[in-house]
PDB file of C-alpha atoms in Angstrom:
ATOM      1  CA  MET A 207      25.667  -4.846 -32.890  1.00 89.00           C
ATOM      2  CA  ILE A 208      25.851  -1.645 -35.078  1.00 95.00           C
ATOM      3  CA  ASP A 209      23.666  -1.171 -37.767  1.00 95.00           C
ATOM      4  CA  PHE A 210      25.249  -0.115 -40.918  1.00 94.00           C
ATOM      5  CA  LYS A 211      22.671  -0.856 -43.135  1.00 91.00           C
ATOM      6  CA  LYS A 212      20.161   2.205 -42.119  1.00 90.00           C
ATOM      7  CA  MET A 213      22.192   4.674 -43.940  1.00 90.00           C
ATOM      8  CA  ASP A 214      23.405   3.092 -46.504  1.00 91.00           C
ATOM      9  CA  GLY A 215      26.477   1.569 -44.712  1.00 95.00           C
ATOM     10  CA  LEU A 216      27.318   4.826 -42.667  1.00 96.00           C
ATOM     11  CA  VAL A 217      26.353   5.913 -38.953  1.00 97.00           C
ATOM     12  CA  PRO A 218      26.537   9.380 -37.714  1.00 97.00           C
ATOM     13  CA  ALA A 219      29.333   9.553 -35.045  1.00 98.00           C
ATOM     14  CA  ILE A 220      29.148  12.334 -32.123  1.00 98.00           C
ATOM     15  CA  ILE A 221      32.588  13.253 -31.116  1.00 98.00           C
ATOM     16  CA  GLN A 222      32.674  14.540 -27.356  1.00 98.00           C
ATOM     17  CA  ASP A 223      35.746  15.158 -25.036  1.00 96.00           C
ATOM     18  CA  ALA A 224      36.128  12.727 -22.576  1.00 93.00           C
ATOM     19  CA  ASP A 225      36.950  15.068 -20.159  1.00 89.00           C
ATOM     20  CA  THR A 226      35.110  18.588 -20.682  1.00 90.00           C
ATOM     21  CA  ARG A 227      32.363  16.261 -21.978  1.00 90.00           C
ATOM     22  CA  ASN A 228      31.823  19.196 -25.021  1.00 94.00           C
ATOM     23  CA  VAL A 229      30.625  17.533 -28.309  1.00 97.00           C
ATOM     24  CA  LEU A 230      33.547  18.378 -30.519  1.00 98.00           C
ATOM     25  CA  MET A 231      32.437  17.608 -34.351  1.00 98.00           C
ATOM     26  CA  LEU A 232      30.079  14.833 -35.664  1.00 98.00           C
ATOM     27  CA  GLY A 233      31.188  12.443 -38.385  1.00 97.00           C
ATOM     28  CA  PHE A 234      29.937   9.649 -40.371  1.00 97.00           C
ATOM     29  CA  MET A 235      31.659   6.007 -39.617  1.00 98.00           C
ATOM     30  CA  ASN A 236      31.502   2.737 -42.100  1.00 97.00           C
ATOM     31  CA  GLU A 237      32.387  -0.968 -40.614  1.00 97.00           C
ATOM     32  CA  GLU A 238      35.915  -0.146 -41.762  1.00 97.00           C
ATOM     33  CA  ALA A 239      36.177   3.333 -40.333  1.00 98.00           C
ATOM     34  CA  TYR A 240      34.817   1.892 -36.817  1.00 98.00           C
ATOM     35  CA  GLN A 241      37.301  -0.601 -37.034  1.00 98.00           C
ATOM     36  CA  THR A 242      40.202   1.239 -37.944  1.00 98.00           C
ATOM     37  CA  THR A 243      39.183   3.949 -35.593  1.00 98.00           C
ATOM     38  CA  LEU A 244      39.435   0.472 -32.626  1.00 98.00           C
ATOM     39  CA  SER A 245      42.775  -0.711 -33.968  1.00 98.00           C
ATOM     40  CA  THR A 246      44.422   2.777 -34.235  1.00 97.00           C
ATOM     41  CA  GLY A 247      43.098   4.573 -31.332  1.00 98.00           C
ATOM     42  CA  HIS A 248      42.725   7.351 -33.817  1.00 98.00           C
ATOM     43  CA  VAL A 249      39.488   8.661 -34.368  1.00 98.00           C
ATOM     44  CA  THR A 250      38.783   7.697 -38.234  1.00 98.00           C
ATOM     45  CA  PHE A 251      35.868   8.645 -40.900  1.00 98.00           C
ATOM     46  CA  TRP A 252      34.379   7.886 -43.963  1.00 97.00           C
ATOM     47  CA  SER A 253      34.891  11.151 -46.224  1.00 95.00           C
ATOM     48  CA  ARG A 254      31.188  11.067 -48.155  1.00 94.00           C
ATOM     49  CA  THR A 255      32.544  13.869 -50.677  1.00 93.00           C
ATOM     50  CA  ARG A 256      35.680  11.561 -51.413  1.00 94.00           C
ATOM     51  CA  LYS A 257      34.800   8.411 -51.138  1.00 95.00           C
ATOM     52  CA  THR A 258      37.435   7.286 -48.594  1.00 96.00           C
ATOM     53  CA  LEU A 259      38.619   7.174 -44.977  1.00 97.00           C
ATOM     54  CA  TRP A 260      40.206  10.021 -43.221  1.00 96.00           C
ATOM     55  CA  THR A 261      41.755  10.100 -39.985  1.00 97.00           C
ATOM     56  CA  LYS A 262      41.507  13.635 -37.890  1.00 96.00           C
ATOM     57  CA  GLY A 263      44.699  14.902 -37.331  1.00 95.00           C
ATOM     58  CA  GLU A 264      46.453  12.572 -40.157  1.00 94.00           C
ATOM     59  CA  THR A 265      48.033  16.229 -42.064  1.00 92.00           C
ATOM     60  CA  SER A 266      47.295  18.969 -39.193  1.00 93.00           C
ATOM     61  CA  GLY A 267      48.743  16.461 -36.479  1.00 95.00           C
ATOM     62  CA  ASN A 268      45.387  17.461 -34.382  1.00 96.00           C
ATOM     63  CA  PHE A 269      44.296  13.536 -33.390  1.00 97.00           C
ATOM     64  CA  LEU A 270      41.082  12.641 -31.640  1.00 98.00           C
ATOM     65  CA  ASN A 271      42.557   9.891 -29.249  1.00 98.00           C
ATOM     66  CA  LEU A 272      40.029   7.163 -28.735  1.00 98.00           C
ATOM     67  CA  VAL A 273      38.491   6.648 -25.122  1.00 98.00           C
ATOM     68  CA  ASP A 274      35.371   4.678 -25.532  1.00 98.00           C
ATOM     69  CA  ILE A 275      32.833   3.979 -28.089  1.00 98.00           C
ATOM     70  CA  LYS A 276      28.718   3.953 -27.123  1.00 97.00           C
ATOM     71  CA  VAL A 277      26.042   2.450 -29.161  1.00 97.00           C
ATOM     72  CA  ASP A 278      22.614   4.212 -28.904  1.00 97.00           C
ATOM     73  CA  CYS A 279      19.286   2.276 -28.198  1.00 96.00           C
ATOM     74  CA  ASP A 280      18.701   2.091 -31.691  1.00 95.00           C
ATOM     75  CA  ASN A 281      22.071   0.765 -32.691  1.00 95.00           C
ATOM     76  CA  ASP A 282      22.522   3.552 -35.364  1.00 95.00           C
ATOM     77  CA  THR A 283      24.187   6.482 -33.947  1.00 97.00           C
ATOM     78  CA  LEU A 284      27.724   6.417 -31.752  1.00 98.00           C
ATOM     79  CA  LEU A 285      28.956   8.212 -28.953  1.00 98.00           C
ATOM     80  CA  VAL A 286      32.688   8.708 -29.274  1.00 98.00           C
ATOM     81  CA  ARG A 287      34.852  10.075 -26.287  1.00 98.00           C
ATOM     82  CA  VAL A 288      38.364  11.134 -26.902  1.00 98.00           C
ATOM     83  CA  HIS A 289      41.140  13.275 -25.796  1.00 97.00           C
ATOM     84  CA  PRO A 290      41.527  15.641 -28.442  1.00 97.00           C
ATOM     85  CA  GLU A 291      45.250  16.898 -29.799  1.00 97.00           C
ATOM     86  CA  GLY A 292      44.506  20.853 -30.274  1.00 95.00           C
ATOM     87  CA  PRO A 293      41.521  22.283 -31.776  1.00 96.00           C
ATOM     88  CA  THR A 294      38.939  19.742 -33.690  1.00 97.00           C
ATOM     89  CA  CYS A 295      37.854  22.107 -36.681  1.00 95.00           C
ATOM     90  CA  HIS A 296      39.481  22.236 -39.941  1.00 92.00           C
ATOM     91  CA  LYS A 297      39.468  25.994 -38.826  1.00 94.00           C
ATOM     92  CA  GLY A 298      41.143  26.475 -35.882  1.00 94.00           C
ATOM     93  CA  THR A 299      38.710  26.054 -33.572  1.00 97.00           C
ATOM     94  CA  ASP A 300      37.900  23.534 -30.495  1.00 97.00           C
ATOM     95  CA  THR A 301      34.698  22.724 -31.985  1.00 97.00           C
ATOM     96  CA  CYS A 302      33.115  22.887 -35.240  1.00 97.00           C
ATOM     97  CA  TRP A 303      30.652  25.393 -33.378  1.00 96.00           C
ATOM     98  CA  GLY A 304      33.260  27.753 -33.179  1.00 95.00           C
ATOM     99  CA  GLU A 305      32.997  26.779 -29.088  1.00 94.00           C
ATOM    100  CA  THR A 306      35.606  27.111 -26.831  1.00 94.00           C
ATOM    101  CA  ASN A 307      36.557  23.283 -25.248  1.00 95.00           C
ATOM    102  CA  GLU A 308      36.650  24.512 -21.750  1.00 90.00           C
ATOM    103  CA  ALA A 309      35.630  22.037 -18.738  1.00 84.00           C
ATOM    104  CA  GLN A 310      32.713  22.885 -16.861  1.00 83.00           C
ATOM    105  CA  PRO A 311      34.054  24.005 -13.086  1.00 84.00           C
ATOM    106  CA  LEU A 312      30.516  22.841 -11.531  1.00 86.00           C
ATOM    107  CA  GLU A 313      30.800  19.622 -13.445  1.00 85.00           C
ATOM    108  CA  PHE A 314      33.588  18.793 -10.960  1.00 88.00           C
ATOM    109  CA  LEU A 315      31.516  18.440  -8.022  1.00 93.00           C
ATOM    110  CA  GLY A 316      30.000  15.099  -9.290  1.00 91.00           C
ATOM    111  CA  GLU A 317      33.739  13.799 -10.415  1.00 90.00           C
ATOM    112  CA  LEU A 318      34.319  15.076  -6.839  1.00 95.00           C
ATOM    113  CA  GLN A 319      31.707  13.171  -5.200  1.00 96.00           C
ATOM    114  CA  ASP A 320      32.690  10.023  -7.397  1.00 95.00           C
ATOM    115  CA  PHE A 321      36.328  10.039  -6.118  1.00 96.00           C
ATOM    116  CA  ILE A 322      35.252  10.101  -2.575  1.00 97.00           C
ATOM    117  CA  ASN A 323      32.203   7.307  -2.542  1.00 97.00           C
ATOM    118  CA  GLU A 324      35.689   5.419  -4.317  1.00 97.00           C
ATOM    119  CA  ARG A 325      37.276   6.019  -1.148  1.00 97.00           C
ATOM    120  CA  LYS A 326      34.401   5.005   0.700  1.00 97.00           C
ATOM    121  CA  LYS A 327      34.396   1.749  -0.690  1.00 97.00           C
ATOM    122  CA  GLN A 328      37.882   1.085  -1.045  1.00 97.00           C
ATOM    123  CA  MET A 329      38.958   2.429   2.372  1.00 97.00           C
ATOM    124  CA  PRO A 330      43.005   2.804   1.204  1.00 97.00           C
ATOM    125  CA  GLU A 331      45.321   3.512   4.013  1.00 96.00           C
ATOM    126  CA  GLY A 332      46.784   6.755   4.550  1.00 96.00           C
ATOM    127  CA  SER A 333      44.003   8.413   2.737  1.00 97.00           C
ATOM    128  CA  TYR A 334      42.365  11.524   4.912  1.00 98.00           C
ATOM    129  CA  THR A 335      38.926  10.668   3.426  1.00 98.00           C
ATOM    130  CA  THR A 336      39.352   7.005   4.616  1.00 98.00           C
ATOM    131  CA  LYS A 337      39.630   8.425   8.147  1.00 97.00           C
ATOM    132  CA  LEU A 338      36.971  10.707   7.907  1.00 98.00           C
ATOM    133  CA  PHE A 339      34.967   7.524   7.545  1.00 98.00           C
ATOM    134  CA  LYS A 340      36.720   5.673   9.471  1.00 98.00           C
ATOM    135  CA  ASP A 341      35.892   8.130  12.369  1.00 97.00           C
ATOM    136  CA  GLY A 342      32.000   8.185  11.647  1.00 98.00           C
ATOM    137  CA  VAL A 343      29.241  10.852  10.988  1.00 98.00           C
ATOM    138  CA  ASN A 344      29.620  12.511  14.126  1.00 98.00           C
ATOM    139  CA  LYS A 345      32.990  13.125  13.408  1.00 98.00           C
ATOM    140  CA  ILE A 346      32.101  14.065  10.193  1.00 98.00           C
ATOM    141  CA  ALA A 347      29.428  16.226  11.045  1.00 98.00           C
ATOM    142  CA  GLN A 348      31.616  18.237  13.597  1.00 98.00           C
ATOM    143  CA  LYS A 349      34.052  18.660  11.058  1.00 98.00           C
ATOM    144  CA  VAL A 350      31.715  20.257   8.577  1.00 98.00           C
ATOM    145  CA  GLY A 351      30.299  22.437  11.527  1.00 98.00           C
ATOM    146  CA  GLU A 352      33.954  23.737  12.490  1.00 98.00           C
ATOM    147  CA  GLU A 353      34.906  24.471   8.614  1.00 98.00           C
ATOM    148  CA  ALA A 354      31.511  26.460   8.627  1.00 98.00           C
ATOM    149  CA  VAL A 355      32.699  27.985  11.291  1.00 98.00           C
ATOM    150  CA  GLU A 356      35.626  29.222   9.878  1.00 97.00           C
ATOM    151  CA  THR A 357      34.213  30.362   6.425  1.00 98.00           C
ATOM    152  CA  VAL A 358      32.132  32.568   8.953  1.00 98.00           C
ATOM    153  CA  ILE A 359      35.338  33.945  10.566  1.00 97.00           C
ATOM    154  CA  GLU A 360      36.867  34.583   6.907  1.00 97.00           C
ATOM    155  CA  ALA A 361      33.764  36.174   5.066  1.00 97.00           C
ATOM    156  CA  THR A 362      33.780  38.604   8.067  1.00 97.00           C
ATOM    157  CA  ASN A 363      37.261  39.383   8.859  1.00 95.00           C
ATOM    158  CA  GLY A 364      39.579  37.816   6.003  1.00 95.00           C
ATOM    159  CA  THR A 365      40.467  37.923   2.340  1.00 96.00           C
ATOM    160  CA  SER A 366      38.410  36.969  -0.400  1.00 97.00           C
ATOM    161  CA  GLY A 367      41.580  34.179  -1.117  1.00 97.00           C
ATOM    162  CA  ASN A 368      41.060  32.665   2.099  1.00 97.00           C
ATOM    163  CA  LEU A 369      37.431  32.922   1.964  1.00 97.00           C
ATOM    164  CA  ILE A 370      37.577  30.760  -0.947  1.00 97.00           C
ATOM    165  CA  TYR A 371      40.145  28.255   0.585  1.00 97.00           C
ATOM    166  CA  GLU A 372      37.856  27.380   3.576  1.00 98.00           C
ATOM    167  CA  VAL A 373      34.580  27.306   1.869  1.00 98.00           C
ATOM    168  CA  SER A 374      36.167  24.645  -0.619  1.00 98.00           C
ATOM    169  CA  ASP A 375      37.283  22.789   2.633  1.00 98.00           C
ATOM    170  CA  LEU A 376      33.298  23.493   3.674  1.00 98.00           C
ATOM    171  CA  VAL A 377      32.370  21.595   0.550  1.00 98.00           C
ATOM    172  CA  TYR A 378      34.679  18.703   0.769  1.00 98.00           C
ATOM    173  CA  HIS A 379      33.477  17.945   4.054  1.00 98.00           C
ATOM    174  CA  LEU A 380      29.984  18.380   3.195  1.00 98.00           C
ATOM    175  CA  ILE A 381      30.073  15.922   0.472  1.00 98.00           C
ATOM    176  CA  VAL A 382      32.001  13.433   2.858  1.00 98.00           C
ATOM    177  CA  LEU A 383      29.268  13.712   4.805  1.00 98.00           C
ATOM    178  CA  LEU A 384      26.301  13.346   2.231  1.00 98.00           C
ATOM    179  CA  ALA A 385      28.171  10.084   1.343  1.00 98.00           C
ATOM    180  CA  GLU A 386      28.519   8.726   4.498  1.00 98.00           C
ATOM    181  CA  LYS A 387      24.734   9.007   4.517  1.00 98.00           C
ATOM    182  CA  GLY A 388      23.987   7.700   1.476  1.00 97.00           C
ATOM    183  CA  LEU A 389      23.607  10.733  -0.621  1.00 98.00           C
ATOM    184  CA  ARG A 390      24.755  13.017  -3.386  1.00 97.00           C
ATOM    185  CA  ILE A 391      25.797  16.635  -4.137  1.00 96.00           C
ATOM    186  CA  GLU A 392      23.579  16.398  -7.212  1.00 95.00           C
ATOM    187  CA  ASP A 393      20.064  15.640  -4.556  1.00 96.00           C
ATOM    188  CA  VAL A 394      21.762  19.173  -3.045  1.00 96.00           C
ATOM    189  CA  ALA A 395      21.264  20.398  -6.192  1.00 93.00           C
ATOM    190  CA  THR A 396      17.869  18.994  -7.056  1.00 93.00           C
ATOM    191  CA  GLU A 397      16.650  20.542  -4.174  1.00 92.00           C
ATOM    192  CA  LEU A 398      17.678  23.967  -5.036  1.00 93.00           C
ATOM    193  CA  HIS A 399      16.286  23.404  -8.053  1.00 92.00           C
ATOM    194  CA  LYS A 400      12.801  22.776  -6.656  1.00 90.00           C
ATOM    195  CA  ARG A 401      13.422  25.778  -4.536  1.00 90.00           C
ATOM    196  CA  HIS A 402      13.555  28.055  -7.640  1.00 91.00           C
ATOM    197  CA  ASP A 403       9.916  27.482  -8.649  1.00 88.00           C
ATOM    198  CA  PRO A 404       8.308  30.697  -7.673  1.00 87.00           C
ATOM    199  CA  ASP A 405       5.427  28.772  -6.171  1.00 86.00           C
ATOM    200  CA  TRP A 406       8.052  26.226  -4.193  1.00 83.00           C
ATOM    201  CA  ASP A 407       6.813  27.580  -1.281  1.00 81.00           C
ATOM    202  CA  LYS A 408       3.291  27.089  -1.565  1.00 77.00           C
ATOM    203  CA  LYS A 409       3.554  23.606  -2.944  1.00 76.00           C
ATOM    204  CA  ARG A 410       5.779  22.787   0.265  1.00 77.00           C
ATOM    205  CA  ARG A 411       3.175  24.417   2.789  1.00 75.00           C
ATOM    206  CA  MET A 412       0.529  22.275   0.931  1.00 74.00           C
ATOM    207  CA  ALA A 413       2.344  19.133   0.939  1.00 74.00           C
ATOM    208  CA  LYS A 414       2.660  19.490   4.768  1.00 73.00           C
ATOM    209  CA  ALA A 415      -1.030  20.158   5.351  1.00 69.00           C
ATOM    210  CA  ALA A 416      -1.937  16.705   2.890  1.00 71.00           C
ATOM    211  CA  GLY A 417       0.743  14.941   5.573  1.00 70.00           C
ATOM    212  CA  LYS A 418      -1.250  16.252   8.386  1.00 65.00           C
ATOM    213  CA  MET A 419      -4.493  15.085   7.129  1.00 58.00           C
ATOM    214  CA  LYS A 420      -3.534  11.490   6.322  1.00 56.00           C
TER     215      LYS A 420
END
């Protein structure tokens, strides 16, 4: 249940692009605005200055099309995920902070991992990813090796465009291998983040030494 009583009938609504995950704006909803948003699929707020409901885009056409709404742990703040039509800010910018609402390409790796994991779960016929999982870990590891060799060849004797193509194949097959072993690409990112610590190597040697002493 949303607690509309804490702020005299209002709750803050954080508006986030469902695809890029960028925060677009902050508004306020009362219970009527919340219900209107659910029933129309267009995000609707309560105007604290005009004391009335207003649907984003009703004059500009830049609607915020509802994807879903989540309530925070205290039941007094909403995270509203949307698909925006055009700029969100009344000043013409993508966000109310003047930022450009663009996807971060690295975040797609997590989405690709989710897609590959779903393939492993569903195993749809005719899918290349399904075939890889059916072939087993040895074949998948072999494909990673083959793509690594092709990447080296393009790096030393090819073009930048072909290098990107081969690296993409390598990363895809690597994520399939990780999925087969019950791991994720984020596990690799976590390990690299650890190694970014200037004292990482010293800590690693100490951990190994402690392990030998047991």
